Amino acid sequence: MDIEQKQAEVIDHFVKQASVLKGPALVPLIVEATSNPSLFAFSEILSVPNVLELEGTENSVYVGLLRLFAHGTWSDYKSNADRLPQLSADQVLKLKQLTVLTQAETDKVLPYSQLMQELDVTNVRELEDFLINECMYAGIVRGKLDQLQRCFEVQFAAGRDLRPGQLGNMIQTLSDWLSTSDNMLLSIQEKIKWADGMSESDKKHRKDVEDRIEEVKKSLSLKLTYVVAEVATCKQADDFRGHEEIYSEPGGVMDYEEDRTRPKSWTLDIY
């Protein structure tokens, strides 16, 4: 069972009990709720009509105690200890756990010095033991202890009850986030359209280049065919002229044959 589901069941239990109890009978229930190791939200109990009826009575300090656990910190208790009931060890532990959650609401990197001051811890070893054993093992925070930088890097922290006036700020924050998200979505859609347009342009450009290459190939093929034909024609002409020169040259083959068939005449000169 995760922490949210378990806490919801615990809250439902205390709300039902508070709805049937009245007056001083609510005091032990409030003490039990603020000591319960599985309960970290108190606004539902605080809103029960029977609990609110304690205002203005001798037990009104317990309404203040619930408000402290719903919205306050260990430092707040120390500043108002004279107007609140004395806390048990379990309540002190619970309030210090809630103090860590409050610190993690605004900062995701918590310096050891800041936590030691808020929790009244005197040394780093005690602080790290508290964060590991009482916070991370309890499932209310997840993070990394950086001993070199002496800080706690928060990765997750359970939410606390909304403080009075905080709801309006949260609604405004969510409205701003929604507006920013809408603008970002429009920007992304425009970039997608631009990318699609560039894709089509690239395809057309590629097609034009491929067509041009094919035209150049065809042109080169035709020119090569023409050149080969011209070379062949020139070669035939050169061969024909070579034979013509051989047979028409004076003293060539034909003249030699004629000399072989002509009768020979001898002349003897006597000196």
Short mmCIF file of C-alpha atoms in Angstrom, two decimals, residues 78 94 97-98 105-106 198 207 210 238-239 245 270:
data_model
loop_
_atom_site.label_atom_id
_atom_site.label_comp_id
_atom_site.label_asym_id
_atom_site.label_seq_id
_atom_site.Cartn_x
_atom_site.Cartn_y
_atom_site.Cartn_z
CA LYS A 78 9.32 27.15 19.49
CA LYS A 94 6.26 14.39 13.42
CA GLN A 97 9.30 15.62 9.52
CA LEU A 98 6.70 18.20 8.45
CA GLU A 105 8.27 22.94 -1.06
CA THR A 106 10.36 25.89 -2.19
CA MET A 198 10.72 21.81 -45.36
CA LYS A 207 13.22 15.11 -57.39
CA GLU A 210 17.39 13.47 -59.85
CA ASP A 238 41.78 6.68 -93.22
CA ASP A 239 41.96 2.95 -94.10
CA GLU A 245 48.07 5.38 -101.85
CA ILE A 270 83.25 -3.27 -126.07
#
